[in-house]
XYZ file of C-alpha atoms in Angstrom:
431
model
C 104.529 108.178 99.346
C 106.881 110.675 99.095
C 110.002 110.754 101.390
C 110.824 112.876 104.079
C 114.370 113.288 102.792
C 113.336 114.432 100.095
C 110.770 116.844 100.586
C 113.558 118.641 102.969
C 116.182 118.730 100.916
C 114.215 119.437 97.235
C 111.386 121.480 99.581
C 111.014 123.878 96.196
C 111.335 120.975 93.675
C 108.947 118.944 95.183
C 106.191 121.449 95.498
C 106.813 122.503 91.504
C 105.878 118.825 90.787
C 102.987 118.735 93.183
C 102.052 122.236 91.225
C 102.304 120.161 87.640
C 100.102 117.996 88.467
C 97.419 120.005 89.821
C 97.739 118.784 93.466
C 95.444 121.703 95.410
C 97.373 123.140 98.213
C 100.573 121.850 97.556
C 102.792 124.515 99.092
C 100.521 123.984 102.323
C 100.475 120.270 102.388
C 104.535 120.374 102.544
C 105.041 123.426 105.184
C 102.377 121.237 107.239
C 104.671 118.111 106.873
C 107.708 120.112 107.630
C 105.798 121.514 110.900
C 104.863 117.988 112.022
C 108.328 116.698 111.149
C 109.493 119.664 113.242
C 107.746 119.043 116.368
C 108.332 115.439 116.104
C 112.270 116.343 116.105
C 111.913 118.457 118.971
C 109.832 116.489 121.649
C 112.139 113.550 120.270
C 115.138 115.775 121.437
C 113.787 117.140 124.767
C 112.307 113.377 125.088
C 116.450 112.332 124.689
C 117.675 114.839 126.992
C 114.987 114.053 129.248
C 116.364 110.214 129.608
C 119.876 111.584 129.963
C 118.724 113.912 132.771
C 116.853 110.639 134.695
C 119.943 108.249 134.118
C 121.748 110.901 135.582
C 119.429 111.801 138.535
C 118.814 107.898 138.924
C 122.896 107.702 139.978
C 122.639 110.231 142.320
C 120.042 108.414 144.004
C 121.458 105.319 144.777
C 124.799 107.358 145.978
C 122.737 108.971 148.368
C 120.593 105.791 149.598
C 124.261 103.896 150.235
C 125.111 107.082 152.551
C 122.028 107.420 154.287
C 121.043 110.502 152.720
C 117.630 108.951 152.388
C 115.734 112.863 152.315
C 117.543 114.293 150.021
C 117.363 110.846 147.540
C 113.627 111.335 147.534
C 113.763 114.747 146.805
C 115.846 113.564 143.595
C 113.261 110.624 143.237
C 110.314 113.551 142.929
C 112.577 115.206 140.165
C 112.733 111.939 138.350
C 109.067 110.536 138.537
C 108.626 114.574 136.907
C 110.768 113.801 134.234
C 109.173 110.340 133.269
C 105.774 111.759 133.313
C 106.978 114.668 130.693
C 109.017 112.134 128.943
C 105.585 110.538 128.669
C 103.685 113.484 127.341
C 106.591 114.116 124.651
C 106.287 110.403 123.533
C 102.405 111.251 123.104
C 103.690 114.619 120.999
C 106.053 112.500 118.898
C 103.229 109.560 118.169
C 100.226 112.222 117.350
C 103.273 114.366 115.122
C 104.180 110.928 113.423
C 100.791 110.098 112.376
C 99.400 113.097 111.476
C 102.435 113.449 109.415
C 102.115 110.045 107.649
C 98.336 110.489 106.891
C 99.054 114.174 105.337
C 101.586 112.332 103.342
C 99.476 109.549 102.329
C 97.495 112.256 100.730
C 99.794 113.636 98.710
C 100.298 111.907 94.995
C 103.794 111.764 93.591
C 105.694 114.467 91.894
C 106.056 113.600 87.924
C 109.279 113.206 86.501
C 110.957 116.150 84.654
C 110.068 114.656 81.616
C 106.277 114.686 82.092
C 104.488 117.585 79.790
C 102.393 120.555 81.633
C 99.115 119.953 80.926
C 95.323 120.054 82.671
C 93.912 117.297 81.599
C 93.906 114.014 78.391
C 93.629 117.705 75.940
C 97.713 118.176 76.988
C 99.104 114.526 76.168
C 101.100 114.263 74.000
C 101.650 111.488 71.213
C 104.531 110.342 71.194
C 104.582 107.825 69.054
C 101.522 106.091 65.793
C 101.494 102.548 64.279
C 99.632 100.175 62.502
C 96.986 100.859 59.719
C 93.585 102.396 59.928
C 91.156 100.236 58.093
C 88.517 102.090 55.489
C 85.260 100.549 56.463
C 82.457 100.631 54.774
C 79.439 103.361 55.788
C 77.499 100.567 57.431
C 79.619 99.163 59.581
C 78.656 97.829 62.629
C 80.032 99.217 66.178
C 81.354 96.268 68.365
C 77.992 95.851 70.651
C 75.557 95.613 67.339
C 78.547 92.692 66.407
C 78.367 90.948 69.488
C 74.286 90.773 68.783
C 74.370 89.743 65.852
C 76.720 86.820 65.969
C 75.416 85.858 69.448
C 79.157 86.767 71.023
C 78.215 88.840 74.214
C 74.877 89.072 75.876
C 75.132 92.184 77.626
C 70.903 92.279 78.877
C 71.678 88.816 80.392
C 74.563 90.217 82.551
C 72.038 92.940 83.388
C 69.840 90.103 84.458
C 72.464 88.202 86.760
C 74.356 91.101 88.436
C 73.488 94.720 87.160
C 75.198 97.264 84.014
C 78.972 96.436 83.188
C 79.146 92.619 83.964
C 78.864 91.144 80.483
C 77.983 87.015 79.610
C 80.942 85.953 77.015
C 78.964 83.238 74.765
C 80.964 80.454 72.606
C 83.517 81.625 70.796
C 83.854 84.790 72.515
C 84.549 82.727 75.735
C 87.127 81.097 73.633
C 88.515 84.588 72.527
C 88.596 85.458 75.908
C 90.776 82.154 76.849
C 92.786 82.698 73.698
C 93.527 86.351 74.494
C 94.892 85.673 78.339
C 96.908 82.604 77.127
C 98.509 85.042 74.161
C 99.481 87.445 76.732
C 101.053 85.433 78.942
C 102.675 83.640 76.423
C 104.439 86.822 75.195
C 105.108 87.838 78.626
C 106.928 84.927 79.218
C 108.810 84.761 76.375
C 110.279 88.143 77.099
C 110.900 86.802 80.528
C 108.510 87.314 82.459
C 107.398 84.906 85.798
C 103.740 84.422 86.265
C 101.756 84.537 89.059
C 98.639 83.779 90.176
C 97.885 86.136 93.235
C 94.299 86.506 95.468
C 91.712 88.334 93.859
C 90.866 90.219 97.256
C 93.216 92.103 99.168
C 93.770 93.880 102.567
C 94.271 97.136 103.854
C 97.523 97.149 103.722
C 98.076 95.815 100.153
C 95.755 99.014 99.118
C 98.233 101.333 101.094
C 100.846 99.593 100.036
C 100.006 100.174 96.112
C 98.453 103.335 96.595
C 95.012 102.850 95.812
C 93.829 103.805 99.537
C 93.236 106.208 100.758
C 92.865 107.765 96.941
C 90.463 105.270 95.429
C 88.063 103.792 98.305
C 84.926 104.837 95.985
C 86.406 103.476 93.698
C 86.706 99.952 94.624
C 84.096 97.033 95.747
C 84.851 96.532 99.625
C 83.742 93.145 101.365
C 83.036 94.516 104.604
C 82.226 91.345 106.462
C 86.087 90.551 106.178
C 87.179 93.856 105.406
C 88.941 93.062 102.100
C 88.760 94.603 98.866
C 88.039 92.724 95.148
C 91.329 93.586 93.365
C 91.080 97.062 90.715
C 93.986 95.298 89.172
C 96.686 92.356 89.404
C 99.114 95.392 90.021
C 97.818 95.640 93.558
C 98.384 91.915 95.000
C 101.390 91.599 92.628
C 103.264 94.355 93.836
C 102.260 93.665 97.489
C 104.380 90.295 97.197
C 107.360 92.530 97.491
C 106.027 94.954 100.759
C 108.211 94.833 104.120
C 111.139 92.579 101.877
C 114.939 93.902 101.408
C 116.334 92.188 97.587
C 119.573 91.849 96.749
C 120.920 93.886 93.722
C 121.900 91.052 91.852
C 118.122 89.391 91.221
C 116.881 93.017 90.228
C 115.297 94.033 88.170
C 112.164 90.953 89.764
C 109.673 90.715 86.481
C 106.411 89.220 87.215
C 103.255 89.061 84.996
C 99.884 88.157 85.780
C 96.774 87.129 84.659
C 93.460 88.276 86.510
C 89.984 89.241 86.439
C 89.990 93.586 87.904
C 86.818 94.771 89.506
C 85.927 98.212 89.222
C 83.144 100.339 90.969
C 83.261 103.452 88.459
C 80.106 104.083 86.926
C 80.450 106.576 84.559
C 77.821 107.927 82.287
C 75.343 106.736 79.367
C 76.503 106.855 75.907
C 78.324 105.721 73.122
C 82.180 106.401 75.680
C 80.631 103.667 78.021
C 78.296 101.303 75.837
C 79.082 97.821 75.182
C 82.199 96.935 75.924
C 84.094 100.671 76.658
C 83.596 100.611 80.201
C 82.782 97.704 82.942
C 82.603 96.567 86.479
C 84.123 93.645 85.578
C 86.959 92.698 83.092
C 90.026 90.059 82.400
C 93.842 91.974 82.145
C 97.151 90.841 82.169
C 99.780 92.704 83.859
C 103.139 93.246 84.171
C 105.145 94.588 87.368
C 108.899 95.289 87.615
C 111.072 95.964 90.981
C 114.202 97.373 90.343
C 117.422 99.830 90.877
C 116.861 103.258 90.358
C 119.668 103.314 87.961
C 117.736 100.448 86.055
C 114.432 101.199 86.155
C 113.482 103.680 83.395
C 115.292 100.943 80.919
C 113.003 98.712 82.642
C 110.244 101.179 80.951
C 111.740 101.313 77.783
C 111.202 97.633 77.719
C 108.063 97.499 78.897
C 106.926 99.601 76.509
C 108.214 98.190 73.535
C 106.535 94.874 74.715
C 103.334 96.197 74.763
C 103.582 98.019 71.357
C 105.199 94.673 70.315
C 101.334 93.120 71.249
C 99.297 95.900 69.573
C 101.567 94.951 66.175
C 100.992 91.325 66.506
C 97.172 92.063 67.198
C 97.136 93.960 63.909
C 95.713 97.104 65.474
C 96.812 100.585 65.061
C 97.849 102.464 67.889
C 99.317 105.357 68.967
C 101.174 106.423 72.340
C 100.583 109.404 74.453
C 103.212 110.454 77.285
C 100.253 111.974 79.593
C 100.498 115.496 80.875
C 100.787 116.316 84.855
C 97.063 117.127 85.300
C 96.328 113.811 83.800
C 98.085 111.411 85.398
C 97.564 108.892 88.160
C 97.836 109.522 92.100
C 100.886 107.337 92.870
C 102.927 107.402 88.752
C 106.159 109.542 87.967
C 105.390 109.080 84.522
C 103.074 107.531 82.388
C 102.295 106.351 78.784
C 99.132 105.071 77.633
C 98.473 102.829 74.725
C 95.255 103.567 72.714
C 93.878 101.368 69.430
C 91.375 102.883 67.020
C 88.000 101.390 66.828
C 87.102 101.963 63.290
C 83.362 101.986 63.688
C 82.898 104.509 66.463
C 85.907 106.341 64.707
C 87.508 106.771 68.506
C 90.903 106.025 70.233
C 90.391 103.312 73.005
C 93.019 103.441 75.815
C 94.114 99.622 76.258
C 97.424 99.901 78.316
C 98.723 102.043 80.726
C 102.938 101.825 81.738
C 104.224 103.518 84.600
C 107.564 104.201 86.559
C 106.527 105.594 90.002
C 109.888 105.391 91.285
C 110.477 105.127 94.798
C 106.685 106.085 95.403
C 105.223 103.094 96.154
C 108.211 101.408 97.395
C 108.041 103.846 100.035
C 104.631 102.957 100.927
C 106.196 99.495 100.937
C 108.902 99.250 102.462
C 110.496 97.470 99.200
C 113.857 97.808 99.433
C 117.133 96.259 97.871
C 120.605 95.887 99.447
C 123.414 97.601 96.904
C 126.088 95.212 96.451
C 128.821 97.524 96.473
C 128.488 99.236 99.575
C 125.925 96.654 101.215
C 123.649 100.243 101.986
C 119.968 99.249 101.901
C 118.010 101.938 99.924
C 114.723 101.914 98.179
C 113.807 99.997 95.149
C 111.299 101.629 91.798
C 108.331 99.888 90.997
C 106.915 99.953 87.361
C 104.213 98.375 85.920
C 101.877 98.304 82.952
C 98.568 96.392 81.550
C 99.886 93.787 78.938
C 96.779 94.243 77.724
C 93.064 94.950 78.923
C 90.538 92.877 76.892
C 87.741 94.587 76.834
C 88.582 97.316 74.229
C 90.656 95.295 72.569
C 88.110 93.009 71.979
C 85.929 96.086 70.629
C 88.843 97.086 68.079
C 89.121 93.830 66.847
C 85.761 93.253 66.373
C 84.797 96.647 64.442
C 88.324 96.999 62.465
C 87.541 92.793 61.443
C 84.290 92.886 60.479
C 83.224 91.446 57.330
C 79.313 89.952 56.448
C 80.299 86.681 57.754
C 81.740 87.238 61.101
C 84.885 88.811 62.388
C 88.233 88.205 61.021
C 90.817 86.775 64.426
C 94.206 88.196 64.195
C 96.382 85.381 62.691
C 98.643 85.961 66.075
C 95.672 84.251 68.067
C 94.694 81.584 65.576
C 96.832 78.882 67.011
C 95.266 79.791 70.476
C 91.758 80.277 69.924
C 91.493 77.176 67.510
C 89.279 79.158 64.649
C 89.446 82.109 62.086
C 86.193 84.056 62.539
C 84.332 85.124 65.548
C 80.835 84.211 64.296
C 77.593 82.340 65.779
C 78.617 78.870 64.955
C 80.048 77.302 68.041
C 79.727 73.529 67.296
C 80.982 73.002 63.662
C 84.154 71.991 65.420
């Protein structure tokens, strides 16, 4: 969330970003913080003076018991039991200002970084950056769900049949694809020195504060409420969490972790071709990166980020462009963002695949994620980043419709080695 430093001292700045990204009532939503921050200062003061007044009053009792002034020492005693009992309604003004504060600020998104176009909605990104080749398909080409029928890859009726729309049976060598894909990824991420994890696929309340996906995205996410834990909308959530209520030292920033894990998502969307197949699901297999480091650091921490996910899209043989997404379009907790779309040749649409964020000290707020500076040993707050390295499914529907040929689909050469064949097709046991 954001901090109370620095909505009073950038009070104007603050509610310009809140204003670029479309946040309704901005201007409100700070005065209101300001108010409660106000009143908190002021019983905390009178609260202060309060406990100087009883130490004070407290003296002058004992004086007066040690000269037998025993009348006029409960006189003073009546002053001071009046004291402790407003001292006790103050505390009860500070603790309602302080939480009514923090829940208005949980409810406020971040403000996006200067760089971050104006813009309503995905009509204002802007692309930043194209690569990779197109391929000219032939009129009758298939889109990736009429692929996955015909070769007997995904059965999407049978994961109608087991749990409901958007949880998808991966048959043969698409299970292998699948395995092939996470291994690649990690692979990669390791090379460009990455540590992997392997966190919990549930998490608690606090991890969803923590990360910022509660109180924003409750509908958004399946909620176990015997135990009161949430399946995980991504690894970013647990990953991140490692790091809440811990103080780093400078020296081992920036922390890179990646991680595979299945993401469970409630969103339902709508019919059609946007959501058939393999566009949208409950259910799906990412690998992720996350970053904790310096301010200083941390947007070359995004720079690098994003050249290793365009550095995957290249190896996968897919185009792709970038897009550096407007204010009204991005996410609740980012300070920027850049999303990574591939073209899916046979519904002749851009599929977003990757999203890379900075959020700055946004969630490390939430956090508590701090570092210690090494030159002045101050403790400050740390900037998360973090960004899919990749989503399957809609990779997996790119590479199926830009591979296609009569036989089967073409594997990228990249996954070969970890896959153990060269065409996605229906025969599973010639091996």
């Amino acid at each position: 969330m954001l901090t109370l430093k620095q909505i009073s001292e950038e009070t104007e700045h603050v509610i310009k970003g809140l204003e670029k990204k479309h946040f309704e009532g901005a201007r409100e939503s700070i005065e209101k913080v300001l108010e409660y921050d106000k009143i908190r200062r002021e019983a905390q003061q009178q609260a202060d003076a309060n406990k100087q007044r009883q130490n004070q009053l407290s003296k002058q009792v004992g004086e007066l018991m040690r000269s037998g002034k025993k009348d006029e020492a409960d006189k003073i005693k009546t002053q001071v039991a009046d004291l402790k009992a407003d001292s006790k309604a103050l505390q009860e003004v500070m603790e309602k200002s302080q939480k009514d504060m923090t829940d208005l600020l949980l409810s406020i998104p971040n403000i996006p970084n200067d760089d971050v176009p104006e813009g309503k909605d995905f009509h204002d990104n802007v692309v930043v950056k194209n690569g990779g080749k197109i391929p000219d398909l032939p009129a009758d080409a298939l889109c990736h769900w009429d692929i996955c029928k015909k070769f007997n890859l995904v059965d999407f009726d049978l994961g109608v049949k087991i749990s409901g729309a958007g949880f998808p049976v991966y048959i043969g060598k698409m299970a292998r694809f699948q395995r092939a894909l996470e291994a690649f990824f990690l692979q990669e991420a390791r090379k460009d020195g990455y540590l992997e994890v392997q966190p919990p696929y549930v998490v608690n309340e606090d991890s969803g504060y923590g990360t910022g996906q509660l109180p924003d995205k409750e509908n958004q996410m399946y909620h176990c409420n015997l135990d009161d834990l949430y399946l995980i909308p991504t690894a970013e959530v647990p990953v991140t969490n490692i790091f809440r209520d811990v103080i780093l030292e400078e020296k081992k920033l920036p922390v890179k972790l990646c991680a595979y894990s299945a993401c469970f998502r409630r969103e339902a969307g709508s019919y059609g071709k946007d959501v058939r197949g393999l566009n949208r699901l409950h259910q799906f297999d990412k690998v992720e990166l996350v970053r904790i480091d310096t301010p200083e650091h941390s947007y070359t921490s995004l720079k690098e980020m994003l050249d290793h996910v365009e550095g995957l899209c290249q190896k996968l043989e897919l185009p792709y462009h970038i897009l550096r997404l407007c204010g009204g379009d991005m996410s609740f907790t980012s300070s920027i963002c850049y999303d990574f779309e591939v073209w899916s040749a046979a519904q002749k649409r851009w599929l977003e695949v990757s999203s890379v964020s900075n959020f700055e000290t946004y969630q490390a707020n939430r956090l508590r994620c701090r570092y210690r500076r090494q030159s002045d040993k101050k403790i400050t707050l740390c900037h998360t980043l973090n960004g899919s390295a990749l989503a399957l499914p809609r990779i997996v529907a790119a590479i199926l419709e830009n591979n296609q040929t009569p036989e089967g689909v073409r594997v990228p050469k990249a996954l070969v080695p970890y896959c153990g064949f060269e065409m996605l097709d229906d025969k599973n046991f010639d091996d």
